[in-house]
XYZ file of C-alpha atoms in Angstrom:
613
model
C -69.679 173.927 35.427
C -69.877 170.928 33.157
C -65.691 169.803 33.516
C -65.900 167.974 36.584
C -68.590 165.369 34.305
C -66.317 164.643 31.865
C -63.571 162.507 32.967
C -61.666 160.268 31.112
C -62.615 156.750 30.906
C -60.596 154.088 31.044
C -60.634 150.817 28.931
C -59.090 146.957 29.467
C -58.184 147.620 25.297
C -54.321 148.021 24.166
C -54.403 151.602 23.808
C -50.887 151.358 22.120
C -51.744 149.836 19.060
C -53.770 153.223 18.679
C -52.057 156.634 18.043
C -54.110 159.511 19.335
C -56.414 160.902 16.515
C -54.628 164.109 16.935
C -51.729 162.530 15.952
C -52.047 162.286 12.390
C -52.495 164.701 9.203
C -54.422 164.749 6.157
C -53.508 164.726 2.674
C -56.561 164.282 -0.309
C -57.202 165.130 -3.862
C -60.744 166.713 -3.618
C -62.382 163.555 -4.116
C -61.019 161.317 -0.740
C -58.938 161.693 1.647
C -56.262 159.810 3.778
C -55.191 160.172 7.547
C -51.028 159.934 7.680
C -50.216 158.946 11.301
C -47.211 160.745 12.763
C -45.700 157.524 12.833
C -45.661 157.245 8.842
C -48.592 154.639 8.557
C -52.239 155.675 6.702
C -54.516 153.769 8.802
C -58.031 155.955 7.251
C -58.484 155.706 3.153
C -61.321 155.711 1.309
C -61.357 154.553 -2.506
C -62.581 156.079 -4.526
C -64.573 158.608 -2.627
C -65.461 160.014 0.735
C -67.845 157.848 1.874
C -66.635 155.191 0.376
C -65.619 151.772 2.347
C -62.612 152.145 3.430
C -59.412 149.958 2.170
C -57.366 151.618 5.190
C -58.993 151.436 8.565
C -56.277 150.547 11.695
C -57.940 153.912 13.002
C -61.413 151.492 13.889
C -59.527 148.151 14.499
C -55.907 147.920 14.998
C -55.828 144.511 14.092
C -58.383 144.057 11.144
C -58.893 146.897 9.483
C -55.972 147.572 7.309
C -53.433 149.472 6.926
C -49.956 151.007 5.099
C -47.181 151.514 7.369
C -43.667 153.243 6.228
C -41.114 154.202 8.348
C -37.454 153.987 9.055
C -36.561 150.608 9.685
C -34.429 151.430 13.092
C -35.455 153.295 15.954
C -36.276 156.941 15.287
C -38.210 160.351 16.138
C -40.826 161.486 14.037
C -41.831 164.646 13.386
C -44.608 166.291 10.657
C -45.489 169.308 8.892
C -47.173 170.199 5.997
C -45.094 171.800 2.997
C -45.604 175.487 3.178
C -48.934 176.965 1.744
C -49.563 173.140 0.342
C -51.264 170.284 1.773
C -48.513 168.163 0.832
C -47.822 166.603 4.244
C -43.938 165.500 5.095
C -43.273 163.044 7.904
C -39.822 163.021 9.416
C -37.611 160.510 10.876
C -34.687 161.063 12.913
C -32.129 158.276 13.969
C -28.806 157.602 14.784
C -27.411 157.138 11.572
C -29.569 159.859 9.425
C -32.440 161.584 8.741
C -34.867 160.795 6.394
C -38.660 161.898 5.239
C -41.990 160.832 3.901
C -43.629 163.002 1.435
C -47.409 162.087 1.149
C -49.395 163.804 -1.208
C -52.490 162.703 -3.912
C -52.251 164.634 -7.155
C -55.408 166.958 -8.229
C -57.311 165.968 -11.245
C -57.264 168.755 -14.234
C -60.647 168.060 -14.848
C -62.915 169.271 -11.950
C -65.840 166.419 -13.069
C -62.986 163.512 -12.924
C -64.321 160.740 -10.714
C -62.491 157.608 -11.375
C -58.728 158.021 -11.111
C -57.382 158.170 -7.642
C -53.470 158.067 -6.868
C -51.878 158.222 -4.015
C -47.894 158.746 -3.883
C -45.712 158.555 -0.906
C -42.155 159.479 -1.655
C -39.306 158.233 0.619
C -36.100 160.260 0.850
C -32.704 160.188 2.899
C -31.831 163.699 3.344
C -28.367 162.875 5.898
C -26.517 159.906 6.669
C -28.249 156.984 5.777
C -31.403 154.937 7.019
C -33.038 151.568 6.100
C -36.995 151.272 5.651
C -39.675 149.104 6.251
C -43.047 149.791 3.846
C -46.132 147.335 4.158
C -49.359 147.879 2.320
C -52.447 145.302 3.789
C -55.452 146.665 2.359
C -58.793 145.335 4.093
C -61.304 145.980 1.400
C -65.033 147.319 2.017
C -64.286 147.728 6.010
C -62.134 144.575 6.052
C -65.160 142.609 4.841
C -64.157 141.783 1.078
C -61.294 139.362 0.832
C -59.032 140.164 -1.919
C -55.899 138.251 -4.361
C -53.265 139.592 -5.031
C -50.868 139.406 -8.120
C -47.632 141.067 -9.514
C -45.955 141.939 -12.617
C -42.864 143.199 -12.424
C -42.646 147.129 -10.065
C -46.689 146.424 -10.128
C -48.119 144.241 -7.133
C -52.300 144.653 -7.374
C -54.770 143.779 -5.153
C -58.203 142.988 -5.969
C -60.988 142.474 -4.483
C -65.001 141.937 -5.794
C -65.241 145.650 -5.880
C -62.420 147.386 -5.973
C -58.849 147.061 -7.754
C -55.910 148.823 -6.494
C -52.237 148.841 -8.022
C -49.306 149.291 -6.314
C -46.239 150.647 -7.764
C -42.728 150.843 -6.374
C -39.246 151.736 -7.359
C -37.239 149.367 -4.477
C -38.430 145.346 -4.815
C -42.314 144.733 -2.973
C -42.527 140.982 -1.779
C -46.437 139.499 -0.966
C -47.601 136.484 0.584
C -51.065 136.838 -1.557
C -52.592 138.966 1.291
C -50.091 141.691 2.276
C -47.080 143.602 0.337
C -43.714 144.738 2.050
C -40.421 146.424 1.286
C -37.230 146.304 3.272
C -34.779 148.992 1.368
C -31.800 151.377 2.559
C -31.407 154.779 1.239
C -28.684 156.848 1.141
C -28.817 160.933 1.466
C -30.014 162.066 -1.695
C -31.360 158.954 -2.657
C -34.994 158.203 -2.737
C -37.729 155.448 -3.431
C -41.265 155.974 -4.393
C -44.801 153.942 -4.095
C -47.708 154.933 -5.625
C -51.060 153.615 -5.172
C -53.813 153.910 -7.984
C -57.399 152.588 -8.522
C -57.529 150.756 -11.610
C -60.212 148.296 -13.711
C -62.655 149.256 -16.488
C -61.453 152.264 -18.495
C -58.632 153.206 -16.004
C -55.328 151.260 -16.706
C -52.527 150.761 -14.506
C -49.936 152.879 -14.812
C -46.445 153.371 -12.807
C -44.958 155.591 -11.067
C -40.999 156.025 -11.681
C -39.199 158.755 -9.419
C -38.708 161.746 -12.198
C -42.894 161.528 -12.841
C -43.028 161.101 -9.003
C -40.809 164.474 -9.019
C -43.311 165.970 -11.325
C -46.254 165.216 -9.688
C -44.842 166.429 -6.362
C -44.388 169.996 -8.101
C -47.248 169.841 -9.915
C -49.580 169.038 -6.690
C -47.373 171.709 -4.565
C -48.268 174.361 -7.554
C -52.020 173.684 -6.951
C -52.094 174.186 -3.706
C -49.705 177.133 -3.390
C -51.740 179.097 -6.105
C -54.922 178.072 -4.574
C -54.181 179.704 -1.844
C -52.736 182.463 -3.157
C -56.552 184.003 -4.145
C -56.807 184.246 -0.326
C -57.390 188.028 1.205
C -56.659 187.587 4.711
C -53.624 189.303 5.798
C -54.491 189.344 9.778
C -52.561 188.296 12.937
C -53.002 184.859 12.641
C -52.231 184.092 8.707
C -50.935 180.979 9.235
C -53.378 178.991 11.081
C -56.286 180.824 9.014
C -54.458 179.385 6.164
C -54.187 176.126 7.615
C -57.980 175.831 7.849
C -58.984 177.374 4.736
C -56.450 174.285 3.308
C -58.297 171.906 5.303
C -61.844 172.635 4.478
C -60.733 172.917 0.512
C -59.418 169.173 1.335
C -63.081 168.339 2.807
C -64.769 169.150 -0.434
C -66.136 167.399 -3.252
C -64.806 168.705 -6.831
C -67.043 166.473 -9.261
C -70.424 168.194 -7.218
C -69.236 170.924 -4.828
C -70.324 168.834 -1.666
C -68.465 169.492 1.249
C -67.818 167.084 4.119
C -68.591 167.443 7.867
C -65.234 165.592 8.119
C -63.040 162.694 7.364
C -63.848 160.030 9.068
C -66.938 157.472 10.821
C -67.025 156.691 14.001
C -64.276 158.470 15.893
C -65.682 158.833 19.445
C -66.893 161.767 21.192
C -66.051 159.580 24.543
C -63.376 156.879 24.951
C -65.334 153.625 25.103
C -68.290 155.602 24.983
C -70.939 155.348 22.032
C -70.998 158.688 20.684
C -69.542 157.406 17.526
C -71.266 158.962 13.926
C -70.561 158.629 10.445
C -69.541 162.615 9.472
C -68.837 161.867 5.793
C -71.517 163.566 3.837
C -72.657 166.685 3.326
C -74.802 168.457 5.774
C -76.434 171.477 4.541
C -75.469 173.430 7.813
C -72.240 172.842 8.253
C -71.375 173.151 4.313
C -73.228 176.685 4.001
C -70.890 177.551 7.329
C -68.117 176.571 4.846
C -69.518 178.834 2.179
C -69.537 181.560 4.470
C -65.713 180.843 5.814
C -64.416 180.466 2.262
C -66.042 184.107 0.960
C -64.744 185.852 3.588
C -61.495 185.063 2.774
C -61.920 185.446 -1.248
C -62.931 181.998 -2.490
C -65.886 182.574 -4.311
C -65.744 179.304 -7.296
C -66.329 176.911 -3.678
C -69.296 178.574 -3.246
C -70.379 178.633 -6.399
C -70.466 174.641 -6.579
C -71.805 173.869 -3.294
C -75.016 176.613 -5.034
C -74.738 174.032 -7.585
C -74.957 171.492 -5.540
C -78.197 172.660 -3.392
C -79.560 173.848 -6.744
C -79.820 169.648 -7.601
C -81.534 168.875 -4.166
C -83.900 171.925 -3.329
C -87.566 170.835 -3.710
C -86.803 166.754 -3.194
C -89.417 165.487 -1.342
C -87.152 162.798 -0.089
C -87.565 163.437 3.653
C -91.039 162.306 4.469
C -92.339 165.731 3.960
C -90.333 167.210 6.644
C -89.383 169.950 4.099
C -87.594 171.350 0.482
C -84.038 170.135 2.430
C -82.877 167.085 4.161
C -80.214 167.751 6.914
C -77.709 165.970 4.867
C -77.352 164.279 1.739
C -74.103 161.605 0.255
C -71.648 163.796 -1.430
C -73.416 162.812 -5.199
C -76.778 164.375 -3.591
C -78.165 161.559 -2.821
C -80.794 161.269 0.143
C -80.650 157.701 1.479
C -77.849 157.399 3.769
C -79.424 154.721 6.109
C -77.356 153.769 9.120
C -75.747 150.222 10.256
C -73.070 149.237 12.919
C -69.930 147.547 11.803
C -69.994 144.640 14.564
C -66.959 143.034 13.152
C -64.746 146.007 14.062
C -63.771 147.167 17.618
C -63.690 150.995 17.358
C -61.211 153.375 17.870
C -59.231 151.810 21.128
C -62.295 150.068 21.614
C -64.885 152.463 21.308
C -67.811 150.912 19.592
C -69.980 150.570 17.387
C -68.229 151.964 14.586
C -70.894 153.218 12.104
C -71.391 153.815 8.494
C -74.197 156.006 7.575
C -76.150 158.331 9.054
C -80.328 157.614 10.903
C -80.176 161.857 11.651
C -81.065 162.149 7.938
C -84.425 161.944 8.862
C -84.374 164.570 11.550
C -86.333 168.156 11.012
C -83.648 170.722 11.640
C -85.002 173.964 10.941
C -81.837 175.932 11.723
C -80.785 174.828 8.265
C -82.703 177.415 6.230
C -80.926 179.621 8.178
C -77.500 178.478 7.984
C -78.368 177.865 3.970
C -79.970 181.464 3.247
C -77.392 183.090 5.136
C -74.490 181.769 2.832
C -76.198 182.602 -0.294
C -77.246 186.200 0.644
C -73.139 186.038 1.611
C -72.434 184.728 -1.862
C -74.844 187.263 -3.936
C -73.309 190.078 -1.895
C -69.342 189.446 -1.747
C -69.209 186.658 -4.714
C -72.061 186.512 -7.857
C -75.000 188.175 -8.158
C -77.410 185.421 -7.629
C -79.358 183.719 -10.654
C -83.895 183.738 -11.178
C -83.906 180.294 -10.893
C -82.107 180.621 -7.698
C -83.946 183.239 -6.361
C -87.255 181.166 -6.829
C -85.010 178.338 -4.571
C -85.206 180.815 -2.076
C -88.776 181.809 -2.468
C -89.528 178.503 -2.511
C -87.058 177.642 0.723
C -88.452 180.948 2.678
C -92.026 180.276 1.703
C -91.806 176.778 3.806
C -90.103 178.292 6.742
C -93.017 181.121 7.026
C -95.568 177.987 6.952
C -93.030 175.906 9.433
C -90.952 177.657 11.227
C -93.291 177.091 14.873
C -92.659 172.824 14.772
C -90.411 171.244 17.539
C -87.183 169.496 16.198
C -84.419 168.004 16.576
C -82.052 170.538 16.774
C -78.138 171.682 15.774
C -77.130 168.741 17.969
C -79.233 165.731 16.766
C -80.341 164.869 19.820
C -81.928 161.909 19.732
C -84.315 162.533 22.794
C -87.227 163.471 20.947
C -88.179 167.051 19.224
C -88.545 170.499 21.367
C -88.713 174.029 20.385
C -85.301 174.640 20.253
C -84.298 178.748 20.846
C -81.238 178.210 18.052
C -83.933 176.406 16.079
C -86.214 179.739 15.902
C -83.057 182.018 15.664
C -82.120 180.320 12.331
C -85.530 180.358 11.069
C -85.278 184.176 11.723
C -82.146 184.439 9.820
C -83.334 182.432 6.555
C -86.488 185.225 6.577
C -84.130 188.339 7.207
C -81.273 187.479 4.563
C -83.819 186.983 1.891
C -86.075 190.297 2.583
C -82.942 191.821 2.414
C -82.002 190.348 -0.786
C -85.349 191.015 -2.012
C -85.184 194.858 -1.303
C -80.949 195.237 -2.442
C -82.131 193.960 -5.846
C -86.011 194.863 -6.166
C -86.812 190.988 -6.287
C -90.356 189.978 -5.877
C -91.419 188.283 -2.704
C -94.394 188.184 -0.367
C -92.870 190.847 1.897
C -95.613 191.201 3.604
C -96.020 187.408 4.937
C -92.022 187.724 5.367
C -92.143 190.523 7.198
C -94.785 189.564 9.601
C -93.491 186.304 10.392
C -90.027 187.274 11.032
C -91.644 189.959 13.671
C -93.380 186.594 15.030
C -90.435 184.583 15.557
C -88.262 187.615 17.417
C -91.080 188.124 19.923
C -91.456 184.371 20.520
C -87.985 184.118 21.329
C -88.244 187.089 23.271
C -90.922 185.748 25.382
C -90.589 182.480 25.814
C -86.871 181.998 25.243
C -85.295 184.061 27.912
C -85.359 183.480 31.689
C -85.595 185.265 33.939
C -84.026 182.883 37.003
C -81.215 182.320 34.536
C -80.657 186.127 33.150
C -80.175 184.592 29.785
C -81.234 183.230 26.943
C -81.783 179.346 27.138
C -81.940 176.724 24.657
C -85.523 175.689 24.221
C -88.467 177.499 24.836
C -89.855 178.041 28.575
C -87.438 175.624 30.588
C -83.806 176.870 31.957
C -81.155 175.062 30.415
C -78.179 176.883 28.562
C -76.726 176.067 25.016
C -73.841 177.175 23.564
C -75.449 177.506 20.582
C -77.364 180.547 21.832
C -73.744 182.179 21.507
C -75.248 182.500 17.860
C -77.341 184.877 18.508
C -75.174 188.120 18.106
C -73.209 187.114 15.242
C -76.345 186.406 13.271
C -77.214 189.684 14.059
C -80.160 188.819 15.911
C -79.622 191.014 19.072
C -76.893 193.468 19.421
C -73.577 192.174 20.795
C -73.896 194.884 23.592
C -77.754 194.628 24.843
C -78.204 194.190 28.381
C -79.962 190.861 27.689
C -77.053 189.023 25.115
C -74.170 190.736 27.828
C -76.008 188.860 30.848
C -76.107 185.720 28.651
C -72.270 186.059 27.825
C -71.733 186.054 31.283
C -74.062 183.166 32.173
C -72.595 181.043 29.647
C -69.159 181.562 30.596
C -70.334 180.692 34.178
C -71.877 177.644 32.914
C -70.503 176.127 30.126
C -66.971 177.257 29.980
C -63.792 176.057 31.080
C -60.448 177.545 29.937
C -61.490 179.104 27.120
C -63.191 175.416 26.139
C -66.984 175.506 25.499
C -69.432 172.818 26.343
C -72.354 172.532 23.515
C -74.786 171.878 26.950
C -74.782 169.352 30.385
C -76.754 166.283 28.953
C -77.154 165.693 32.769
C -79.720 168.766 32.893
C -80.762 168.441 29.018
C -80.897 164.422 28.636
C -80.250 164.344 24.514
C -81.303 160.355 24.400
C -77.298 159.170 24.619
C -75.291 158.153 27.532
C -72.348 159.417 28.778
C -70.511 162.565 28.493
C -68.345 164.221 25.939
C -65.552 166.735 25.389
C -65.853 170.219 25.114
C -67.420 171.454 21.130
C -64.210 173.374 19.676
C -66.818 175.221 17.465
C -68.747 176.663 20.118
C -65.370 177.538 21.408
C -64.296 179.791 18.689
C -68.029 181.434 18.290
C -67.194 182.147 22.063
C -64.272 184.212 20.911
C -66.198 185.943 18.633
C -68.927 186.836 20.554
C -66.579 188.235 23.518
C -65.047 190.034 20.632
C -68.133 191.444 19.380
C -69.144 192.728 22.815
C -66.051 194.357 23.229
C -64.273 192.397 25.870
C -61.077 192.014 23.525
C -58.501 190.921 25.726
C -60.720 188.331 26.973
C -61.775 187.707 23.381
C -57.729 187.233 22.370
C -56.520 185.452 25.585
C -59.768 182.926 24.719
C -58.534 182.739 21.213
C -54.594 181.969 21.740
C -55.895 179.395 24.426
C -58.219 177.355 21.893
C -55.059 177.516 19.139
C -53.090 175.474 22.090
C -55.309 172.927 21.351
C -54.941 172.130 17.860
C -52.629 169.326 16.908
C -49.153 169.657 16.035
C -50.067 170.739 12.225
C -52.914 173.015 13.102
C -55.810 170.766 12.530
C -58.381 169.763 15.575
C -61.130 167.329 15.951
C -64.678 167.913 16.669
C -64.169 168.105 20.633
C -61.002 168.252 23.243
C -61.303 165.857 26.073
C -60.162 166.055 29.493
C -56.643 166.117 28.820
C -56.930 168.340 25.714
C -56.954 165.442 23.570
C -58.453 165.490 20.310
C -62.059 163.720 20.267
C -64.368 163.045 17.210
C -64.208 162.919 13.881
C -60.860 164.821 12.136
C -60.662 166.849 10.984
C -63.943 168.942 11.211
C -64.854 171.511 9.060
C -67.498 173.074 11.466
C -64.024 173.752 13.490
C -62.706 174.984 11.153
C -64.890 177.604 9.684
C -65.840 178.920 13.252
C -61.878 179.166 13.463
C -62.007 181.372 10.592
C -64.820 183.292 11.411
C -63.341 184.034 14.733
C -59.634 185.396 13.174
C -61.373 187.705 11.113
C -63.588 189.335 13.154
C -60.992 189.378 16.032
C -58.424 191.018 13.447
C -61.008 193.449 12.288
C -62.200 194.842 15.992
C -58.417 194.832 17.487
C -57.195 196.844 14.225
């Protein structure tokens, strides 16, 4: 077992100018996003996008990289939650003398195609007693590269910088020292103070933000979410934290294209100190399509009809060297160069560099993607829209390339960066994309070249048949001929390659749990056995955990499958939301939130729901 590798590691940085990444929420308006610490400071914001530089970044350097702190101005315990059904978040603050509360929200544009506009509101409140406040808003522009002036006129303080303009708008009296803002103000219970952050420049004016439109906005944002989320058809066991997820990957997607995010955030580390540390902000065609899948199961068909949009613009751009119709990954507008530099100037997260912006695995050939992509849109013509011609020659044209491909090493589901093999999950996928589409084909009488289809789907099952099970190992392994296990193998039964009860997958299960699990947790594979081109180790992959669940629960084994599943929710953070690993500890490692988590979280509920009735 893989545990006893992954200790923590310790660093000579101040780890208590950091919070833990798990300690914060997430509050966005379909076009960025910001983290809210639970100590009432946004140290992660974007403007105006995604993958935009960031204006907030503490998170990478505690000391440069910017930040907007608000909090009760006298000792006090915090706690956070998200508004019911919303993902208005609400940070509390308990002291002596009263209680008081942050609300944190970003209102949602009418129009889906609205770009430019951003605002972010945090409203203050005392709802007992009485507390004082502290607020300070220090933007570091572009990654706290861009230095910026500031100016005020009269509630308005704005900071500009050569590329971006921000406003600032408060109801209690904002001091600056032409850098930085602040606020000291006391509030009585039922009293309350607002701030509200906009981009502005060009055609976007300033505008403020008294309480009663604050009030407004607040309800208005609160009604978007709640009836959202009200289209939703789970009713299962575990409503809530289905819910919660379904929230977050909405939050993770792109309105003006449909693009959904891998995650938040760049450069949050798979390791402490370690240099695992990757810039998740775009859209990867796997883990979006995953999305797609997620959402329609649960009744949201309109996501999945933008991210079709979405591919729709990129299939058949030959912008990756030839290595096929798709890149891995493209920005959130589509585009395909996303090339990838280290930001020297910052530290990392509690010291964990290099901190990263952009992406050099867009170059990679991952084949699984034609699975992963296939698979959502035979989901979507099934369960959402009956797909259109011109998509169905996307497909063609998408299934045609993986019949004439499908044999090449690559890179794989995990990027390694070790050089290319012939990766089991690899030829799985490549399986999948073939399967869905026939199937397509013969639900609707499309045409197709079933006969080059058929024949090189048989191909690929026998080659994994042959060369990707061993026999010393009793399982299926994770690339061809050699006898290393990968979780990703767990795969195999809920793509309906093999059934979840053959002799073969059940001896797998087993091997896998005796391999690469620990507590429920599931290890993605041991780099010491599989060298992947990095150093060091990393956490436990909380997707491969929940496909874990689902496989036990496919096979059967349901009280292992439920005991598995209640352990893993453990491990989400205080407002249901979990990284891309757990460490050691059970600390939240990676970038957060991630959607792949997510989505296998969702995946996992339902089927568990549907096979304990």
């Amino acid at each position: 077992m893989q545990a006893d590798n992954a200790a923590a590691t310790t660093t000579s940085h101040d780890d208590s100018r950091y919070l833990p990444i798990g300690e914060h929420g997430l509050i966005g308006d379909l076009r960025t996003v910001a983290l809210v610490g639970t100590n009432g400071t946004i140290d992660w914001y974007c403007c105006p996008r995604f993958d935009s530089p960031s204006v907030f970044g503490s998170i990478l350097d505690a000391d440069k990289g910017g930040s907007f702190q608000l909090s009760a101005d006298t000792p006090a315990t915090t706690k956070q939650f998200y508004f019911p059904d919303t993902n208005v978040l609400i940070t509390r603050f308990y002291a002596d003398d009263g209680v008081g509360e942050i609300q944190d929200f970003m209102p949602i544009a009418a129009d889906r195609l609205e770009a430019d506009r951003h605002r972010l509101i945090r409203r203050v409140t005392c709802v007992r007693g009485a507390l004082p406040f502290h607020a300070r808003v220090a933007p570091r522009f572009d990654y706290a590269r861009q230095p910026h002036k500031v100016r005020q006129d009269g509630s308005r303080t704005t900071f500009e910088s050569e590329s971006l303009c921000l406003a600032l708008s408060a109801s209690v009296p904002v001091e600056t020292d032409g850098r930085d803002a602040w606020s000291r103000f006391e509030l009585r219970e039922g009293e309350y103070a607002v701030f509200a952050l906009d981009r502005v420049g060009g055609d976007i004016t300033p505008r403020g933000c008294p309480i009663e439109e604050a009030e407004d906005e607040f309800a208005a944002t609160v009604g978007y979410w709640r009836n959202w989320l009200s289209h939703s058809r789970y009713r299962g066991r575990w409503r809530e934290v289905v819910h919660r997820s379904a929230l977050t990957l909405k939050l993770l997607t792109y309105a003006p294209t449909g693009g959904i995010v891998a995650a938040a955030t760049t450069s949050l580390p798979e390791q402490i100190g370690g240099g695992r540390n990757w810039d998740y902000r775009y859209v990867w065609v796997r883990d979006a399509a995953f999305c797609v899948y997620a959402l329609l199961r649960l009744g949201f068909t309109e996501e999945a009809e933008a991210f079709m949009g979405f591919l729709s613009r990129n299939v058949g751009r030959d912008s990756n060297h030839g290595a096929g119709p798709l890149q891995i990954m493209y920005g959130i507008d589509g585009r395909s160069d996303l090339p990838e530099y280290e930001l020297t100037h910052l530290e990392g997260y509690r010291g964990s560099a290099p901190a990263r912006v952009g992406n050099a695995a867009v170059d990679q050939l991952q084949l699984d993607i034609y699975g992963a992509l296939v698979d959502s849109i035979y989901l979507y013509n099934k369960w959402g829209t009956p797909i259109s011609s011109d998509r169905w020659e996307e497909v063609c044209t998408l299934v045609d390339w993986v019949c004439g491909n499908w044999d090449q090493p690559d890179e794989g589901i995990w990027e390694t960066r070790g050089g290319r093999k012939n990766f089991v999950y690899s030829r799985l996928m490549c399986w999948v994309a073939i399967e869905r589409a026939m199937r397509m084909a013969a639900q609707r009488g499309l045409p197709a070249d079933i006969p080059r289809w058929r024949e090189t789907r048989d191909t690929i099952y026998r080659d994994i048949m042959r060369h990707g099970w061993s026999d010393t190992l009793q399982a299926f392994v994770q690339h061809f001929d050699e006898e290393v296990l990968d979780a990703s193998i767990l795969m195999m039964p809920l793509a309906k390659f093999v059934s979840p009860t053959d002799p073969k997958w059940l001896s797998t299960l087993d091997a896998l749990g005796r391999g690469l699990v620990s507590d429920s947790l599931v290890y993605r594979y041991d780099p010491e056995v599989s060298p992947d081109g990095l150093q060091g180790p990393e956490g436990t992959f909380s997707i491969c955990s929940f496909w874990y669940v689902e496989a036990l629960s496919r096979a059967g084994r349901l009280d292992e499958a439920r005991l598995a599943f209640e352990k893993m929710l453990t491990y989400a953070n205080h407002l249901g939301l979990y990284a891309e690993e757990i460490g050691h500890t059970g600390e939240q490692l990676g970038n957060f939130p991630q959607a792949f988590t997510h989505l296998a979280l969702i995946s996992a509920a339902f089927h568990l729901d549907h096979a304990l009735g």
